[in-house]
Amino acid sequence: MIGVLVSGTGTNLQALLDAGLPVSAVASNRRAAPALERAGPVPTASFELDDYSDRALRDAAMADWLRAQGARVIVLAGYMHLLTPTFLERFPDAVVNVHPSLLPAFPGAHAVEEQLAAGVAESGATVHLVDEGVDSGPILAQERVPVRADDTAETLHARIKAAEHRLLPRVVGELCAH
Ligand code: GRF
């Protein structure tokens, strides 16, 4: 059973649902995240940092809730907060993230803009296991996409996301089968 963490638009959550994967819970750090509306009948909950005295307590509450919903594999699908060790220790080797670059190149929250500014000829999507670092942790799979001369951040991100939507359900499906 899969728990998905979201902060934004949730197109990767949609790809997991469309693939028929067993998503049992969707959690967000933002109550207003549009992604939550995609969950349909799947239970959702928000864990805003302001509601807790620190990050570790927030992450413990989120981990408790996800486990109570049966989640054993956790997917960060556009989740824009670092997870504390408290959370990661509850799901050892079972937290994966999707990122819009060919990691280890261009980690961080502005990867698409930074790749355009650097003038790279090729970009892509990466799915990796999560550790305490920023977009670090063992890489599970990557898909390459070209960068075009007239690309904007929007057009490049759309091409990368199309790759993410192919890659993420495949890798998560494999992880659940083990
Ligand atoms: C994706 O590009 C993902 O790689 C990055 O955040 C974006 C999330 O998009 N971590 P969405 O919310 O799944 O549409």
Coordinates of C-alpha atoms and ligand atoms in Angstrom, one line a residue:
M1 CA 0.0 0.0 0.0
I2 CA 1.3 3.4 -1.0
G3 CA 1.2 6.7 0.8
V4 CA 1.8 9.8 -1.4
L5 CA 3.0 13.2 -0.1
V6 CA 2.1 16.2 -2.2
S7 CA 2.5 20.0 -2.0
G8 CA 1.5 21.2 -5.5
T9 CA -0.5 20.4 -8.5
G10 CA -0.3 16.6 -8.2
T11 CA 0.2 15.4 -11.7
N12 CA 2.5 12.7 -10.5
L13 CA -0.1 11.6 -8.0
Q14 CA -2.5 11.4 -10.9
A15 CA -0.1 9.2 -12.8
L16 CA 0.1 6.8 -9.9
L17 CA -3.7 6.6 -9.6
D18 CA -4.2 6.3 -13.4
A19 CA -1.7 3.3 -13.3
G20 CA -4.0 1.6 -10.8
L21 CA -1.4 1.4 -8.1
P22 CA -2.7 0.8 -4.5
V23 CA -2.6 4.4 -3.2
S24 CA -4.1 4.2 0.4
A25 CA -3.4 7.7 1.6
V26 CA -2.4 11.2 0.4
A27 CA -0.8 13.7 2.8
S28 CA 0.2 17.3 2.3
N29 CA 2.2 20.0 4.1
R30 CA -0.3 22.5 2.6
R31 CA -4.0 22.4 3.3
A32 CA -4.6 24.3 0.0
A33 CA -2.5 22.0 -2.3
P34 CA -4.6 21.5 -5.5
A35 CA -3.1 17.9 -5.5
L36 CA -5.4 16.9 -2.7
E37 CA -8.4 17.3 -4.9
R38 CA -7.2 14.5 -7.2
A39 CA -7.3 11.9 -4.4
G40 CA -11.0 11.1 -5.0
P41 CA -12.0 8.4 -2.5
V42 CA -8.5 8.0 -1.1
P43 CA -8.2 9.4 2.4
T44 CA -6.3 12.7 2.6
A45 CA -4.8 14.8 5.5
S46 CA -2.8 18.0 5.9
F47 CA 0.1 18.4 8.3
E48 CA 1.0 22.1 8.3
L49 CA 4.1 23.0 10.2
D50 CA 2.4 25.9 12.0
D51 CA 0.1 23.4 13.7
Y52 CA 3.1 21.7 15.4
S53 CA 5.8 22.9 17.7
D54 CA 8.6 21.5 15.5
R55 CA 9.2 19.5 12.3
A56 CA 10.0 16.2 14.1
L57 CA 6.6 16.3 15.8
R58 CA 4.8 17.1 12.5
D59 CA 6.7 14.3 10.7
A60 CA 5.9 11.9 13.5
A61 CA 2.2 12.7 13.3
M62 CA 2.3 12.4 9.5
A63 CA 4.1 9.0 9.7
D64 CA 1.6 7.7 12.3
W65 CA -1.4 8.7 10.1
L66 CA 0.2 7.2 7.0
R67 CA 0.9 3.9 8.8
A68 CA -2.6 3.8 10.2
Q69 CA -3.9 4.0 6.5
G70 CA -1.8 1.0 5.7
A71 CA 1.0 2.8 3.8
R72 CA 4.3 0.8 3.6
V73 CA 5.9 2.6 0.6
I74 CA 6.0 6.4 0.6
V75 CA 6.2 8.5 -2.6
L76 CA 7.1 12.1 -2.6
A77 CA 5.2 13.4 -5.6
G78 CA 6.1 17.1 -5.6
Y79 CA 6.5 17.3 -1.8
M80 CA 8.5 20.5 -1.2
H81 CA 9.7 19.9 2.4
L82 CA 12.7 18.0 3.7
L83 CA 11.7 15.0 5.8
T84 CA 13.3 14.6 9.2
P85 CA 15.0 11.4 10.3
T86 CA 12.0 10.7 12.5
F87 CA 9.9 10.2 9.4
L88 CA 12.5 8.3 7.4
E89 CA 13.2 5.8 10.2
R90 CA 9.6 4.8 10.1
F91 CA 9.8 3.7 6.5
P92 CA 13.3 2.3 6.0
D93 CA 14.4 2.1 2.3
A94 CA 10.8 2.7 1.3
V95 CA 10.6 6.5 0.6
V96 CA 11.1 7.5 -3.0
N97 CA 11.2 11.0 -4.7
V98 CA 10.8 12.2 -8.3
H99 CA 12.9 15.1 -9.4
P100 CA 13.1 17.1 -12.7
S101 CA 16.8 16.7 -13.6
L102 CA 19.3 14.0 -14.2
L103 CA 20.6 13.8 -10.6
P104 CA 23.1 14.2 -9.2
A105 CA 23.1 17.3 -11.5
F106 CA 20.8 20.1 -10.5
P107 CA 19.3 19.2 -7.1
G108 CA 17.0 21.6 -5.3
A109 CA 13.8 23.5 -5.9
H110 CA 14.8 25.4 -9.0
A111 CA 16.2 22.6 -11.1
V112 CA 14.4 23.4 -14.3
E113 CA 15.3 27.1 -14.4
E114 CA 18.9 26.3 -13.4
Q115 CA 19.2 23.8 -16.3
L116 CA 18.0 26.3 -18.8
A117 CA 20.4 29.0 -17.4
A118 CA 23.3 26.5 -17.6
G119 CA 22.5 25.8 -21.3
V120 CA 22.4 22.0 -20.9
A121 CA 21.5 20.0 -24.1
E122 CA 19.8 17.2 -22.2
S123 CA 17.6 17.0 -19.1
G124 CA 15.4 14.3 -17.7
A125 CA 13.6 12.8 -14.7
T126 CA 15.0 10.9 -11.8
V127 CA 13.4 8.6 -9.3
H128 CA 15.5 7.9 -6.2
L129 CA 15.4 6.6 -2.6
V130 CA 15.2 9.5 -0.1
D131 CA 17.8 10.1 2.6
E132 CA 18.3 13.2 4.8
G133 CA 19.9 15.3 2.0
V134 CA 18.4 17.5 -0.7
D135 CA 17.5 15.2 -3.6
S136 CA 20.3 12.8 -2.6
G137 CA 20.0 9.1 -2.0
P138 CA 20.4 6.1 -4.4
I139 CA 19.1 6.5 -7.9
L140 CA 16.5 3.9 -9.0
A141 CA 15.8 5.1 -12.5
Q142 CA 16.2 8.0 -15.0
E143 CA 14.6 9.0 -18.3
R144 CA 16.3 11.5 -20.5
V145 CA 14.6 14.3 -22.5
P146 CA 16.1 16.8 -25.0
V147 CA 16.3 20.5 -24.2
R148 CA 15.3 22.6 -27.2
A149 CA 16.7 26.0 -28.1
D150 CA 13.4 27.8 -27.7
D151 CA 12.4 26.1 -24.4
T152 CA 11.0 28.1 -21.6
A153 CA 10.9 26.8 -18.0
E154 CA 7.2 25.8 -18.7
T155 CA 7.9 23.9 -22.0
L156 CA 10.9 22.1 -20.5
H157 CA 9.1 21.2 -17.3
A158 CA 6.1 19.9 -19.2
R159 CA 8.5 17.6 -21.3
I160 CA 10.2 16.4 -18.1
K161 CA 6.9 15.8 -16.3
A162 CA 5.7 13.6 -19.2
A163 CA 8.8 11.5 -18.5
E164 CA 8.1 11.5 -14.8
H165 CA 4.6 10.2 -15.4
R166 CA 6.0 7.2 -17.3
L167 CA 8.9 6.6 -14.9
L168 CA 7.4 7.0 -11.5
P169 CA 4.5 4.5 -11.8
R170 CA 6.8 1.9 -13.2
V171 CA 9.4 2.2 -10.4
V172 CA 6.8 2.4 -7.7
G173 CA 5.1 -0.7 -9.1
E174 CA 8.4 -2.6 -9.0
L175 CA 9.1 -1.4 -5.5
C176 CA 5.7 -2.6 -4.3
A177 CA 6.2 -6.0 -5.9
H178 CA 9.3 -6.7 -3.7
Ligands
GRF1 C1 7.7 17.5 -10.4 O1 8.4 18.1 -11.5 C2 8.6 16.8 -9.5 O2 9.7 16.2 -10.1 C3 9.1 17.9 -8.5 O3 7.9 18.7 -8.3 C4 7.1 18.5 -9.5 C5 5.7 18.1 -9.0 O4 4.7 18.2 -9.9 N1 9.6 17.3 -7.3 P1 3.3 17.6 -9.6 O5 2.8 18.3 -8.3 O6 3.3 16.1 -9.5 O7 2.5 18.0 -10.8

